[in-house]
XYZ file of C-alpha atoms in Angstrom:
755
model
C 59.320 116.483 128.326
C 56.093 117.211 126.572
C 55.466 118.407 123.005
C 52.412 120.099 123.142
C 52.453 123.589 125.290
C 50.830 122.903 128.878
C 49.906 125.469 131.402
C 51.352 125.244 134.881
C 50.689 126.931 138.172
C 53.425 127.635 140.458
C 52.094 128.572 144.075
C 54.848 129.969 146.036
C 55.165 132.939 148.391
C 59.184 132.712 147.984
C 58.980 135.083 144.133
C 62.583 133.202 143.979
C 61.910 129.388 144.053
C 58.971 130.838 141.561
C 61.140 132.299 139.213
C 63.581 129.202 139.070
C 60.396 127.211 138.125
C 58.692 129.305 136.063
C 62.896 128.934 134.763
C 63.039 125.241 134.176
C 59.494 124.559 132.966
C 59.507 127.494 130.677
C 62.704 125.575 128.768
C 59.580 122.646 128.320
C 57.212 123.709 127.003
C 54.971 124.747 129.662
C 53.294 128.167 129.640
C 53.650 129.293 133.990
C 51.808 131.343 135.329
C 52.583 132.612 139.241
C 50.600 133.095 142.738
C 52.329 134.247 145.927
C 49.488 132.988 148.251
C 46.514 130.690 148.197
C 43.745 133.507 147.769
C 45.757 133.771 144.431
C 46.324 130.094 143.781
C 42.912 129.746 143.629
C 41.347 132.559 141.672
C 44.825 131.844 138.924
C 43.226 128.464 138.612
C 39.899 129.023 138.225
C 40.956 131.571 135.454
C 43.392 129.410 133.576
C 42.703 125.938 134.463
C 46.083 124.513 134.383
C 47.232 121.144 133.487
C 49.561 120.587 136.795
C 49.662 122.819 140.670
C 53.087 122.952 142.406
C 52.446 124.412 145.757
C 53.926 125.379 148.708
C 52.225 124.595 152.278
C 53.306 127.186 154.657
C 52.008 130.581 152.631
C 50.336 133.470 153.899
C 46.658 135.061 153.574
C 45.127 130.824 153.387
C 48.012 128.541 153.236
C 48.556 125.219 151.121
C 46.369 122.936 152.507
C 43.014 125.413 152.776
C 44.113 125.655 148.692
C 43.921 121.921 148.295
C 40.623 121.360 150.511
C 39.084 123.802 148.961
C 40.333 123.303 144.914
C 39.923 118.780 145.361
C 36.216 119.012 144.041
C 36.778 121.128 141.444
C 40.753 120.216 140.706
C 39.537 116.319 140.508
C 41.842 115.515 137.349
C 44.200 118.178 137.666
C 47.619 116.665 139.601
C 48.284 118.812 142.382
C 52.197 118.274 144.188
C 52.911 119.800 147.184
C 56.734 121.425 147.139
C 57.424 122.675 150.722
C 60.316 123.213 152.548
C 57.597 122.028 155.208
C 59.064 117.720 155.607
C 57.123 116.718 158.682
C 55.262 113.087 157.179
C 51.827 114.458 159.606
C 52.182 117.105 157.152
C 52.204 114.938 154.228
C 49.876 112.390 154.790
C 47.500 115.472 155.344
C 48.042 117.159 152.037
C 47.532 113.798 150.024
C 44.253 113.043 151.765
C 43.157 116.860 150.808
C 44.166 115.831 147.402
C 47.853 116.076 147.415
C 49.077 113.460 143.832
C 52.668 113.994 145.516
C 55.092 115.503 148.081
C 58.717 117.325 146.685
C 60.646 118.789 149.561
C 62.457 122.174 149.624
C 65.189 122.738 148.380
C 64.633 120.941 145.034
C 68.450 119.284 144.912
C 67.885 118.858 141.344
C 65.191 120.538 139.333
C 64.524 117.080 136.911
C 63.550 115.564 139.917
C 60.952 117.968 140.488
C 59.805 117.476 136.773
C 60.046 113.397 136.667
C 57.771 114.306 139.238
C 55.474 116.313 137.280
C 55.912 113.427 134.412
C 54.337 111.167 136.502
C 51.404 112.888 137.898
C 50.461 114.272 134.125
C 50.919 110.476 132.865
C 48.236 109.511 136.418
C 46.228 112.383 135.819
C 46.165 110.925 131.566
C 44.894 107.220 132.990
C 42.218 108.478 134.994
C 40.731 110.734 132.153
C 40.821 107.362 129.984
C 39.373 105.672 133.109
C 36.436 107.962 132.694
C 36.062 107.508 129.650
C 36.121 103.977 129.624
C 33.228 103.960 132.126
C 30.865 106.697 130.173
C 31.814 104.687 127.130
C 30.500 101.702 129.513
C 27.551 104.022 131.022
C 26.123 105.025 127.165
C 25.963 102.198 126.595
C 23.880 100.951 129.519
C 21.993 103.763 128.371
C 21.549 103.050 124.448
C 20.037 100.177 125.416
C 17.439 100.860 128.052
C 14.535 100.760 126.090
C 16.012 97.709 123.902
C 16.537 95.706 127.351
C 13.263 96.681 128.599
C 11.370 95.044 125.490
C 13.904 91.830 125.541
C 13.276 88.623 127.087
C 15.767 87.214 129.362
C 18.704 86.763 127.711
C 18.909 91.288 127.379
C 18.561 91.234 131.269
C 20.990 89.289 131.854
C 23.226 91.893 130.007
C 21.524 94.844 131.949
C 23.040 92.415 135.225
C 26.321 92.622 133.693
C 26.691 95.644 132.507
C 26.373 97.046 135.304
C 28.387 94.739 137.052
C 31.787 95.669 134.480
C 30.948 98.750 135.708
C 31.833 97.689 140.030
C 34.859 98.006 140.950
C 36.549 94.561 141.774
C 40.118 92.707 139.835
C 40.049 90.604 137.242
C 39.809 87.343 138.373
C 36.100 88.250 140.966
C 34.973 89.898 137.754
C 34.738 87.160 135.530
C 34.110 85.041 138.347
C 30.493 86.508 138.865
C 30.088 86.927 135.376
C 30.081 83.961 134.422
C 27.666 82.537 137.621
C 25.205 85.971 137.103
C 25.482 84.333 133.150
C 24.709 80.310 134.113
C 22.313 81.227 136.497
C 20.280 83.124 134.298
C 19.890 81.197 131.073
C 18.514 77.809 130.310
C 19.412 76.540 128.099
C 23.448 76.156 128.944
C 24.023 73.124 130.256
C 24.608 73.107 134.631
C 26.538 69.846 134.479
C 29.364 72.073 132.823
C 28.510 75.369 132.723
C 32.003 76.790 131.246
C 34.712 78.712 131.747
C 36.523 82.152 130.515
C 40.548 82.097 129.055
C 42.870 85.425 128.734
C 45.207 85.345 126.411
C 49.169 85.670 127.167
C 51.704 85.658 125.003
C 55.273 86.348 123.823
C 57.826 86.869 120.818
C 57.356 82.645 119.771
C 53.444 82.371 120.571
C 50.085 82.920 122.599
C 48.824 80.673 124.597
C 45.656 80.536 126.666
C 45.194 80.675 130.602
C 42.195 79.478 132.490
C 41.719 82.749 133.771
C 37.954 81.873 136.037
C 35.429 78.482 135.978
C 32.389 78.427 137.203
C 30.457 74.730 138.205
C 33.371 71.764 136.768
C 35.197 69.295 139.188
C 38.263 68.519 138.698
C 37.724 66.307 135.491
C 35.614 69.206 133.516
C 38.704 71.281 134.605
C 41.112 69.206 132.587
C 39.409 68.863 129.387
C 37.864 72.517 129.108
C 42.449 73.153 130.038
C 42.492 71.218 127.144
C 40.165 71.676 125.054
C 41.120 75.392 125.195
C 44.181 75.186 124.694
C 43.432 72.687 121.467
C 41.329 74.864 119.917
C 43.242 78.195 120.957
C 46.218 76.753 118.635
C 44.180 75.325 116.245
C 41.019 77.545 115.142
C 40.847 80.445 117.468
C 44.471 82.189 117.174
C 44.308 81.543 112.705
C 43.777 83.422 110.200
C 39.887 84.084 110.631
C 41.507 86.532 113.745
C 45.211 87.570 112.291
C 43.310 89.971 109.433
C 43.592 93.224 109.911
C 39.353 93.316 109.277
C 37.163 92.246 112.315
C 36.160 88.223 111.515
C 32.370 87.740 109.744
C 29.834 87.481 112.215
C 29.279 83.974 111.846
C 32.717 82.930 111.709
C 32.766 84.357 115.271
C 31.548 81.239 117.053
C 32.179 77.758 117.249
C 30.021 74.781 117.950
C 31.716 71.754 118.818
C 30.613 68.327 118.907
C 30.752 67.294 122.586
C 28.778 70.240 122.915
C 31.265 73.523 123.589
C 30.872 76.399 122.757
C 33.422 79.173 122.408
C 33.041 82.954 122.039
C 36.279 84.566 121.160
C 36.469 88.442 122.940
C 37.772 90.586 120.844
C 38.702 94.797 121.061
C 39.518 96.203 117.794
C 40.321 93.091 116.450
C 43.391 91.978 118.718
C 42.309 88.834 120.266
C 41.643 88.974 124.563
C 40.903 85.805 125.666
C 37.458 83.032 125.235
C 35.024 82.170 126.950
C 33.330 78.547 126.471
C 30.087 76.835 127.901
C 28.854 73.761 128.204
C 25.342 73.855 125.621
C 21.948 71.878 126.652
C 21.696 68.634 124.870
C 19.980 68.892 121.737
C 20.347 73.107 121.606
C 21.169 74.611 118.508
C 22.135 78.217 118.692
C 20.105 80.068 116.999
C 20.959 83.749 115.399
C 19.511 85.597 118.211
C 22.028 83.081 121.135
C 25.038 84.374 118.597
C 23.976 87.854 118.955
C 23.783 88.041 122.628
C 26.883 86.182 123.837
C 28.486 88.727 120.877
C 27.011 91.283 123.455
C 28.431 89.501 126.332
C 32.112 89.354 124.572
C 31.828 93.521 124.044
C 30.363 93.747 127.968
C 33.564 91.282 128.781
C 36.373 93.110 126.693
C 35.264 96.591 127.984
C 35.055 95.348 131.432
C 38.877 93.618 131.513
C 40.115 96.266 129.425
C 38.907 99.082 132.382
C 40.345 97.230 135.194
C 43.501 97.328 133.025
C 43.747 100.626 132.955
C 42.589 100.705 136.989
C 46.155 98.443 137.407
C 47.822 100.361 135.410
C 47.622 104.012 136.971
C 47.673 101.903 140.634
C 50.904 100.349 139.061
C 51.893 103.505 138.199
C 50.889 105.687 141.518
C 53.834 102.955 144.004
C 56.224 102.269 140.912
C 57.797 104.358 138.469
C 57.604 104.480 135.102
C 60.928 103.847 133.384
C 62.711 101.163 135.594
C 59.459 99.584 137.296
C 60.961 99.511 140.841
C 58.811 100.969 143.831
C 58.839 104.749 143.702
C 59.570 107.164 146.466
C 56.248 106.317 148.338
C 56.030 102.070 148.164
C 59.514 103.034 149.986
C 58.829 104.846 152.382
C 55.216 102.712 153.083
C 57.750 98.920 153.325
C 60.586 101.269 155.010
C 57.883 102.550 157.751
C 56.727 99.325 158.236
C 60.428 98.313 158.748
C 60.550 100.116 161.218
C 58.718 99.519 162.990
C 58.995 95.613 162.692
C 62.469 95.648 164.137
C 61.182 97.810 167.092
C 59.390 94.871 167.760
C 61.440 92.407 167.225
C 64.586 94.105 168.538
C 66.845 93.549 165.492
C 68.945 96.226 162.813
C 68.604 96.715 159.745
C 70.018 98.933 157.390
C 68.881 101.683 154.057
C 71.097 102.465 151.240
C 71.344 105.400 149.346
C 72.708 104.696 145.717
C 74.399 107.058 143.463
C 75.861 106.988 140.170
C 78.675 109.171 140.625
C 78.270 112.891 137.451
C 75.282 110.876 135.755
C 74.640 114.800 134.575
C 77.615 113.919 132.360
C 75.762 110.957 130.270
C 72.365 113.190 129.748
C 74.069 115.629 128.690
C 77.052 114.217 126.825
C 74.743 111.035 125.372
C 71.525 112.177 125.912
C 67.949 111.459 128.295
C 67.641 108.231 125.918
C 70.785 106.793 126.701
C 70.933 107.615 129.822
C 67.874 106.208 130.718
C 68.746 102.947 129.139
C 71.687 102.942 131.921
C 69.880 103.525 134.595
C 67.649 100.278 133.845
C 70.513 98.381 133.063
C 71.697 99.156 136.751
C 67.674 98.709 137.836
C 68.209 95.769 136.958
C 71.287 94.869 138.206
C 71.063 96.437 142.291
C 67.369 93.992 141.293
C 69.854 91.107 140.800
C 72.057 91.631 142.809
C 73.114 88.558 145.047
C 73.171 91.070 147.948
C 68.770 90.110 148.599
C 67.421 93.193 149.880
C 64.327 93.762 150.990
C 63.199 96.851 148.843
C 65.052 98.503 145.642
C 63.463 101.733 144.835
C 64.615 104.233 142.388
C 63.500 107.900 143.152
C 64.162 109.854 140.384
C 67.235 110.482 138.296
C 70.005 108.245 138.915
C 68.611 107.763 142.632
C 68.317 104.381 143.593
C 67.449 102.773 147.541
C 68.394 99.572 148.700
C 65.980 98.592 152.164
C 68.443 95.481 154.179
C 66.213 94.221 156.693
C 67.102 91.454 159.307
C 70.629 92.342 159.423
C 71.766 91.480 162.757
C 70.955 92.069 166.638
C 73.881 93.245 166.809
C 74.950 97.017 166.331
C 78.389 96.346 165.481
C 77.919 93.337 163.254
C 75.122 95.427 161.571
C 77.941 98.125 160.342
C 79.856 95.612 158.735
C 77.504 93.443 157.358
C 75.749 96.814 156.049
C 79.290 97.464 154.331
C 79.977 94.752 153.195
C 76.774 94.926 151.422
C 77.893 98.922 150.419
C 80.686 97.622 149.003
C 79.439 94.301 147.246
C 77.089 96.809 145.073
C 79.847 99.504 144.338
C 81.685 96.563 142.406
C 79.373 95.086 140.468
C 77.279 98.714 139.259
C 81.202 99.925 138.751
C 81.139 97.614 135.217
C 81.316 99.142 132.055
C 77.954 99.515 130.633
C 76.989 99.614 126.673
C 74.724 101.766 125.373
C 73.499 101.334 122.249
C 76.763 101.705 121.211
C 79.009 103.675 123.811
C 81.254 102.201 126.176
C 80.270 104.289 129.988
C 81.834 103.352 133.154
C 80.510 104.687 136.365
C 81.562 104.775 139.597
C 78.352 105.165 142.585
C 78.491 107.014 145.563
C 76.674 105.237 148.496
C 75.547 106.563 151.433
C 73.914 104.314 154.943
C 71.584 104.761 157.795
C 71.192 102.130 160.455
C 67.321 101.624 161.419
C 66.028 102.213 164.378
C 68.828 103.863 165.708
C 69.711 106.578 162.552
C 65.768 107.732 162.181
C 62.578 107.473 164.152
C 60.713 107.420 161.137
C 61.137 106.383 157.347
C 60.538 110.171 156.139
C 64.218 110.681 158.326
C 65.969 107.461 157.686
C 65.483 109.134 154.082
C 67.055 111.832 154.464
C 69.870 111.008 156.274
C 70.578 108.568 153.802
C 70.378 111.067 151.443
C 73.434 112.990 153.955
C 75.618 110.019 154.008
C 75.095 110.132 150.303
C 76.181 113.542 149.733
C 78.797 113.549 152.425
C 80.791 110.609 149.712
C 80.410 112.960 146.628
C 82.245 114.815 148.828
C 84.669 112.998 149.362
C 85.531 113.078 145.999
C 82.931 109.695 144.740
C 83.432 105.901 144.320
C 82.729 105.657 148.183
C 80.875 104.470 151.062
C 79.725 106.567 154.283
C 77.357 106.036 157.172
C 75.509 108.700 158.546
C 76.697 110.497 161.291
C 74.650 113.503 163.292
C 76.828 116.515 162.473
C 76.278 115.823 158.474
C 72.891 116.411 159.322
C 74.540 119.732 160.305
C 76.178 120.232 157.709
C 73.157 119.564 155.763
C 70.977 122.037 157.395
C 74.191 124.964 156.571
C 73.425 124.505 152.647
C 69.711 124.652 153.384
C 70.040 128.328 155.611
C 72.598 128.499 153.386
C 70.659 127.628 150.076
C 67.704 130.374 151.496
C 70.045 133.104 152.697
C 71.382 132.633 148.534
C 67.445 134.151 147.720
C 67.637 136.947 149.641
C 71.844 137.853 147.748
C 69.982 137.520 145.007
C 67.929 140.474 145.543
C 69.311 142.641 147.866
C 72.863 142.454 145.913
C 75.214 141.365 148.508
C 77.763 139.545 145.438
C 80.599 141.551 143.991
C 82.897 140.008 141.250
C 86.995 140.718 141.656
C 89.505 140.569 139.633
C 92.568 137.684 139.370
C 95.325 139.499 137.006
C 96.761 136.936 133.970
C 100.034 138.169 133.258
C 103.468 136.775 131.096
C 106.286 135.412 132.206
C 107.427 139.284 133.376
C 104.052 139.924 134.945
C 103.020 142.126 132.736
C 99.257 142.570 132.783
C 97.135 140.672 129.999
C 94.744 141.190 131.698
C 91.939 138.973 134.231
C 90.004 136.714 135.308
C 86.444 137.992 136.817
C 85.568 135.988 140.264
C 82.020 135.918 142.625
C 82.386 136.415 145.696
C 79.525 136.577 148.057
C 79.518 139.523 151.014
C 77.186 137.661 153.484
C 75.930 140.112 156.273
C 76.628 137.619 158.910
C 78.981 134.460 157.526
C 81.652 137.367 155.434
C 82.900 136.461 152.202
C 81.830 133.339 150.692
C 83.865 131.527 148.298
C 82.329 129.832 145.120
C 82.732 125.989 145.168
C 80.104 126.387 148.879
C 77.243 128.484 146.882
C 77.879 127.799 143.081
C 76.582 124.720 143.107
C 73.715 125.507 145.570
C 72.818 128.040 143.442
C 72.893 125.712 140.850
C 70.751 123.245 142.258
C 68.168 126.007 142.741
C 67.847 127.311 139.715
C 69.509 130.937 140.727
C 72.223 130.173 139.674
C 70.653 132.326 136.520
C 70.265 135.526 137.559
C 73.132 135.530 139.938
C 74.832 134.670 136.188
C 73.513 137.318 134.388
C 74.298 139.854 137.153
C 78.348 138.788 137.077
C 78.411 139.155 133.470
C 76.460 143.100 133.517
C 78.847 143.688 135.940
C 82.263 142.568 134.582
C 81.350 144.218 131.661
C 80.318 147.511 132.549
C 84.257 147.848 134.688
C 85.322 146.734 131.054
C 83.530 150.012 129.508
C 85.113 151.719 132.027
C 88.337 150.374 131.425
C 88.981 150.960 128.432
C 87.174 154.156 128.209
C 90.032 155.257 130.682
C 92.493 153.760 128.699
C 93.454 149.818 128.992
C 97.499 148.734 128.133
C 98.480 147.933 125.106
C 99.188 144.282 126.238
C 95.736 143.958 127.659
C 93.306 141.704 125.956
C 90.522 140.359 127.702
C 88.456 139.865 130.893
C 87.276 136.152 131.268
C 84.114 135.616 132.372
C 82.658 132.307 133.529
C 79.065 130.527 132.345
C 77.637 128.277 133.938
C 75.680 124.585 131.995
C 72.980 126.456 133.297
C 73.068 129.450 131.816
C 75.284 127.529 128.763
C 71.702 125.743 128.230
C 68.879 128.717 128.418
C 67.345 128.868 124.517
C 67.499 132.696 125.709
C 71.462 132.679 126.138
C 72.682 134.652 123.265
C 69.815 136.909 123.662
C 71.449 137.547 127.884
C 74.552 138.261 126.189
C 73.511 140.612 123.577
C 71.760 142.810 125.812
C 74.604 142.980 128.565
C 76.626 143.900 126.367
C 73.963 146.887 124.640
C 73.331 148.101 127.900
C 77.347 148.553 129.103
C 78.229 149.302 125.929
C 81.046 147.029 126.406
C 83.533 146.786 123.903
C 82.650 142.053 122.311
C 86.289 141.798 121.702
C 87.226 142.644 125.271
C 85.641 140.114 127.166
C 86.503 135.854 127.089
C 83.611 133.506 127.860
C 85.727 130.840 129.919
C 83.356 127.213 129.360
C 83.135 123.437 130.839
C 84.051 120.828 128.956
C 80.688 119.518 130.131
C 79.132 122.152 128.291
C 80.898 120.860 125.405
C 79.212 117.418 124.909
C 76.188 118.066 124.186
C 74.528 118.865 120.786
C 78.111 119.862 118.991
C 75.844 121.434 116.338
C 73.465 123.400 118.448
C 76.553 124.162 121.089
C 78.806 125.364 117.857
C 75.768 127.195 116.786
C 75.290 129.882 120.131
C 79.050 130.159 119.689
C 79.317 131.092 116.685
C 76.125 133.770 117.641
C 78.979 135.724 119.829
C 81.769 135.212 118.441
C 81.089 137.044 115.552
C 80.245 139.413 117.611
C 84.257 139.838 118.767
C 83.470 137.349 122.125
C 85.958 134.171 122.773
C 85.552 131.590 124.398
C 88.297 129.852 126.939
C 87.762 126.067 128.515
C 87.622 125.775 131.848
C 89.755 123.120 133.677
C 90.356 121.860 130.397
C 91.631 117.658 131.160
C 89.509 116.729 133.976
C 86.887 115.957 132.036
C 85.604 114.285 128.988
C 89.101 116.313 126.678
C 88.948 115.080 123.443
C 90.143 116.537 120.016
C 86.804 115.691 118.078
C 85.412 118.417 119.624
C 88.631 120.862 120.037
C 88.421 120.934 116.441
C 84.391 121.046 115.338
C 83.941 124.005 117.310
C 84.810 127.836 117.477
C 86.970 127.499 120.751
C 89.969 130.758 121.661
C 91.684 128.657 124.560
C 92.523 126.600 126.977
C 92.994 126.570 130.517
C 95.237 124.325 132.514
C 93.975 123.260 135.683
C 95.360 123.752 138.553
C 95.042 120.352 139.938
C 98.363 119.447 137.088
C 99.552 122.518 138.008
C 100.053 122.134 142.246
C 102.873 119.158 141.614
C 104.084 118.827 138.065
C 107.576 119.583 139.285
C 107.401 116.430 141.507
C 104.385 113.947 139.511
C 105.279 112.799 136.568
C 101.653 111.846 135.638
C 100.793 115.684 136.242
C 103.755 116.497 133.717
C 103.147 114.904 131.602
C 98.668 115.730 131.715
C 100.566 119.976 131.142
C 102.959 118.617 128.445
C 99.684 117.480 126.712
C 97.649 119.916 127.150
C 100.577 122.449 125.915
C 100.961 120.878 122.230
C 97.812 120.091 121.908
C 97.362 124.011 122.180
C 100.126 124.658 120.235
C 99.012 122.384 117.012
C 95.378 123.892 117.325
C 97.047 126.707 117.448
C 94.622 127.693 120.303
C 96.279 130.345 122.992
C 97.065 128.763 126.538
C 96.231 130.089 130.628
C 97.932 127.802 133.371
C 96.048 128.604 136.181
C 97.183 127.788 139.999
C 101.240 129.426 139.414
C 102.613 129.919 143.110
C 105.617 129.205 142.788
C 108.708 130.548 140.989
C 109.453 126.290 139.527
C 105.917 125.642 138.407
C 105.639 129.036 136.177
C 109.992 127.676 135.255
C 108.163 124.313 134.081
C 105.201 125.889 131.971
C 107.299 128.855 130.691
C 110.274 126.376 129.141
C 107.620 124.213 127.936
C 105.944 127.512 126.133
C 103.834 128.082 128.069
C 102.796 132.036 127.931
C 99.958 133.637 130.268
C 99.404 132.685 133.741
C 97.072 132.699 136.819
C 97.843 132.306 140.411
C 98.812 133.497 143.998
C 102.791 133.661 143.087
C 101.362 136.583 140.588
C 98.063 138.073 142.546
C 95.302 137.239 144.687
C 91.824 138.151 143.396
C 90.975 142.084 144.536
C 88.681 144.295 144.237
C 87.969 146.075 141.390
C 89.078 149.583 142.748
C 92.615 147.592 143.732
C 92.610 146.453 140.057
C 91.837 148.970 138.147
C 94.650 150.743 139.666
C 96.834 147.914 138.755
C 95.287 148.385 135.122
C 96.941 151.644 134.981
C 100.109 150.273 135.775
C 100.656 148.069 133.287
C 102.044 145.583 135.690
C 102.079 142.846 138.300
C 104.598 142.903 140.775
C 105.669 139.310 141.090
C 106.943 138.111 145.274
């Protein structure tokens, strides 16, 4: 994200949120300072002068809105981004009025979204600083010439007027028109019958031409003449070798006085031709050196004014458009959606909002790199814009989240639902194609959530939230599908939100526990176990990993949670080893999240757990997923080698469900594969599952890797797997996961009683 150290201040009364933000941004080189309330935030800002501020609104002592109000003048060029669980539109508007640059609601499903918002804010801040530098430069130019202007003639006083004009906040065309008017009203020797025009360059890869940007005092005949003359002299004289060299042209070559009285002045900036000014000169008037000097100053003022306005336009563009795709961003989409919502109510017409998400997009970034992930997003954006479903607005909200606004679909509720689904199916089909990502082919699927307005929400923010909920429901249904928003979906989303808040307390209160599921041979002899994390919620009871692990990963809490699980498993291993393990017992496997594995200090955290518990590393297996292996193979291999030298082994969990590849099996220090239970479940009935399982067994045997079949639930599955070469089994047929004390008794016996 960043190449040089930057400072970030996170202000939040929730320690877990501050830790999540610190963990994420420190990985990208930021120096992070924390504040638990508004008073600490003001003090921290004045002490550290951070480059970016992330601030919550609801805090004790001094709320976020008060902090924004206090720092709005001191931090005028510092991006202040609200990160709050308060999602009401009026609160967001009030925050922006008090100085907030952007507004992100909690919980944050993907920290990369927050990182993207911070990047865009920094780019905008950079442009604002550059604009200020331009303004200061122009002011210095005007100031440095004050004494000269006081002594100068009419032309010099005109320059002062034009310089002040260049400082005004005016769009390009009005600026040029005002410049021409002031110029011709002041200079007596310009021809009033055909005063002149300003042209600006517009080019492409093949040619560069001039377009008429502003004129003054011309009729249609004069306009045609000037346009023809400007284009002719542009191509034949202005863009010749004199203006293509790396050095500035000589002074005398800056001007061309033509026989018909036209006087042409190039407008340059760092040897780049921005445009050309063309004037009519009074008959018999020969421009002298003083006139040429004056026009050089006019061209300087004009070029600086143009650059300043280009910078302002770019800053305004970045405030409302996504820098990667060029599409409207969340802010502009919300504005347009609110307008469409109000219009639909007045017209009694229905429209639809489609939330479009690429399934498993993170695997593209992990496997191919962020540059190719960005290339995929750009291609998807182009397809959405050029789709035959003509949307009112297509927006990119960040990450792989796109939104399409379809207005005036129908005045009949049943018809609008049909039309919206048809549009969604068409979009899904058009996006589910093979993309060429600089030599790598990738074919994604798409999940789409649909809301109908105005029935599904009273505000733009609510509609966007409901569309996101419907999209998440589509993903939960297996991805590659379309779902309409239903009110009970929001209940599910609220459940996830509340579970996320409870999860923060669970980390602090250590409400987790480890259960162990035995790994055995075909006779039930104990060979090892898998350590499985469970959450004993004080009100909801036992919560399984598939319910809370995704939330932990989204919020960054997976790191402290995973550290705790590893520490507990190592501590138990050491105790069992001290009391004496069965001769057949090999190892305990602990699952590692991709978010843990990607951290730069991952190996240090594992080593710390071993040293803290005095655990023998030869008894520990780390289970990782295939997607983790598809990242930078060199870096992954280096981390694995460091831990493998200590005696730790690595197992690939759920093998066959991702990017199964012989290449990384050969390149990386992998010791074991686990056949996913989805292939074991119907292995006696489904020839495809049986073929996949046989292939995995063959790969493991060919590469001398050990193999574990998980999800074994009956004798038929066991017999098939054993007959085809699998030696280690795990599943309900042998034992359910059990608490630590129960598993300690199994260790003492060394056997599991087969049902």
